[in-house]
CSV table of C-alpha atoms in Angstrom, one decimal:
chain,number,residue,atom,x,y,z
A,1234,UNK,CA,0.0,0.0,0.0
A,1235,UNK,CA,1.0,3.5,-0.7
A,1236,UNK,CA,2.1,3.7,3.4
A,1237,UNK,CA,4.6,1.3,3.4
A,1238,UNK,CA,6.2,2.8,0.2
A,1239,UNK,CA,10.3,3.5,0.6
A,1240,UNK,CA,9.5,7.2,-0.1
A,1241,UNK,CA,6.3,7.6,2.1
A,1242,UNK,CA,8.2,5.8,4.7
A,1243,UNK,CA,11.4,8.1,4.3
A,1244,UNK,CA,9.5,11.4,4.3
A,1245,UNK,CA,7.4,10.5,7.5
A,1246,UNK,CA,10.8,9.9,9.2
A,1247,UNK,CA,12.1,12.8,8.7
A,1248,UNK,CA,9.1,14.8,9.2
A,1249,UNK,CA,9.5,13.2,12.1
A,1250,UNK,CA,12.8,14.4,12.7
A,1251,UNK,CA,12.0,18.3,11.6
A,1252,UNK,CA,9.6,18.5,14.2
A,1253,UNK,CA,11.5,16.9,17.1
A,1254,UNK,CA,12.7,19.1,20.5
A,1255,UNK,CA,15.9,20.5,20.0
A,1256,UNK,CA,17.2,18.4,22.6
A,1257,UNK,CA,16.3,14.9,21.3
A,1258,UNK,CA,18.6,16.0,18.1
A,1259,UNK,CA,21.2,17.1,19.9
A,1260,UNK,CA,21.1,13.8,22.1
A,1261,UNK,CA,20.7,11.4,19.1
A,1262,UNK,CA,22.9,12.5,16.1
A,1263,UNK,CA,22.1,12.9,12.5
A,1264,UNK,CA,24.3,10.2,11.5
A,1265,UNK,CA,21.8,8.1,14.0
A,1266,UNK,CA,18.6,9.2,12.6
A,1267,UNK,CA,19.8,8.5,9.1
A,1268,UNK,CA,21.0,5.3,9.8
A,1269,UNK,CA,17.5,4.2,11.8
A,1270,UNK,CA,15.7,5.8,8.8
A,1271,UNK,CA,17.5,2.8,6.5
A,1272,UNK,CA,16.9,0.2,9.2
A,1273,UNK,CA,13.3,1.1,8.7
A,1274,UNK,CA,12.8,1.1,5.4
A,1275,UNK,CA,14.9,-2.3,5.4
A,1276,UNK,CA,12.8,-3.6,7.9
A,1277,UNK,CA,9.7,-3.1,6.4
A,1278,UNK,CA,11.2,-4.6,3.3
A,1279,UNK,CA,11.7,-7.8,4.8
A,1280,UNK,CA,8.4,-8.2,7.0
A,1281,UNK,CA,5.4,-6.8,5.0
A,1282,UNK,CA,3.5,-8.4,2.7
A,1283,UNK,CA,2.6,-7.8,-0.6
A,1284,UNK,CA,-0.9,-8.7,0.3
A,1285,UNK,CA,-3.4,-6.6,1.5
A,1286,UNK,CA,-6.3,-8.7,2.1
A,1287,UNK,CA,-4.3,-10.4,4.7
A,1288,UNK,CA,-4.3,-7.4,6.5
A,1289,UNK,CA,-8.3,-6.8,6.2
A,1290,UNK,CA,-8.5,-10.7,7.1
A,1291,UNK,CA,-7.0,-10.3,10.5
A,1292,UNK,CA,-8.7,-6.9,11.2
A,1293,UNK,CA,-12.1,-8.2,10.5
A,1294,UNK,CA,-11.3,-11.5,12.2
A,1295,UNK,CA,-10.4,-8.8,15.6
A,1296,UNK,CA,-13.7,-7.4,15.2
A,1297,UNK,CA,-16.0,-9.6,14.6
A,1298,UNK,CA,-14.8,-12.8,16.7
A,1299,UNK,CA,-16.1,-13.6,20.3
A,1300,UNK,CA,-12.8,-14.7,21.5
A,1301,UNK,CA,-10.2,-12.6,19.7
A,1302,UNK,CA,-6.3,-13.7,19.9
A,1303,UNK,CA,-4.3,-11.4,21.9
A,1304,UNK,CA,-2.0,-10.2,18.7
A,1305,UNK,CA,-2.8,-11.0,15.1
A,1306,UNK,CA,0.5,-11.2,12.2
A,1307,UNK,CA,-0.6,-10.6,9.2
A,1308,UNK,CA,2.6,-10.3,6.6
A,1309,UNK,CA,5.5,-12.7,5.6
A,1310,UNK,CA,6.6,-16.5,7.2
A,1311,UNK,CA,9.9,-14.2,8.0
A,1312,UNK,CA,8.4,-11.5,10.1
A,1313,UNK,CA,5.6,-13.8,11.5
A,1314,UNK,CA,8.7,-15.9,13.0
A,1315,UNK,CA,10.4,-13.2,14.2
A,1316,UNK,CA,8.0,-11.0,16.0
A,1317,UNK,CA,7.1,-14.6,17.4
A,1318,UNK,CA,10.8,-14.7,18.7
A,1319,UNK,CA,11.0,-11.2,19.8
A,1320,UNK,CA,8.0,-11.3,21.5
A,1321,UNK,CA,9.4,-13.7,24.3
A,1322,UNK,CA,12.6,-11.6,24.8
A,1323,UNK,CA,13.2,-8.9,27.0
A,1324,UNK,CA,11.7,-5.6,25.2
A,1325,UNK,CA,15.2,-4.0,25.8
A,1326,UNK,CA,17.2,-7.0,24.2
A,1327,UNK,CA,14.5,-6.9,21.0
A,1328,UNK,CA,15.3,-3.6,20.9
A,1329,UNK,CA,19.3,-4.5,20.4
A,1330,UNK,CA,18.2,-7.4,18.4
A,1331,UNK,CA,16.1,-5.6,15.7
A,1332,UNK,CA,18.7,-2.6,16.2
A,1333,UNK,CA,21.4,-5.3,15.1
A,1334,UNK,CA,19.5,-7.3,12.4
A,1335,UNK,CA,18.7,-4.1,10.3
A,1336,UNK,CA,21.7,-2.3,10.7
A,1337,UNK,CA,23.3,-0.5,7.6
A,1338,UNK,CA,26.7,1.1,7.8
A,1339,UNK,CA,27.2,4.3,6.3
């Protein structure tokens, strides 16, 4: 869909990054944002799907079910698996771990 576009993706994150305090820039560098900005679009490359209906599947399944699951994956066997994995780990080591996986040097 037209949100998950590279470009859409890119200009929200830096729109993003225009409009945050002073402060957060100065604490987290541009080189930082630039490189979580490719992590991102990397990120998405590797766990979205190219399938839409999957996503109205598991929203309407949320909706209209009497017992709802607690979390719903719509998307690709790869991120399915991971968010599975990084589900059971600490949220700071997912952090590191996604942080890791998706890094791009400059």
């Amino acid at each position: 869909t037209p949100l998950t576009k590279e470009d859409a993706t890119i200009k929200y994150i830096t729109k993003t990054w225009e409009q945050a305090p002073e402060e957060v820039k100065a604490f987290y560098s541009e080189d930082y944002f630039l490189r979580h900005a490719k992590n991102i679009v990397k990120f998405l490359n590797y766990s979205i799907s190219d399938k839409p209906q999957q996503v109205v599947d598991c929203l309407e399944e949320a909706v209209m079910a009497l017992h709802p699951k607690y979390s719903y994956d719509p998307g690709t066997v790869y991120s399915r698996f991971s968010f599975w994995i990084l589900r059971k780990l600490p949220k700071q080591f997912a952090d590191y771990v996604l942080n890791e996986e998706f890094s791009i040097s400059l």
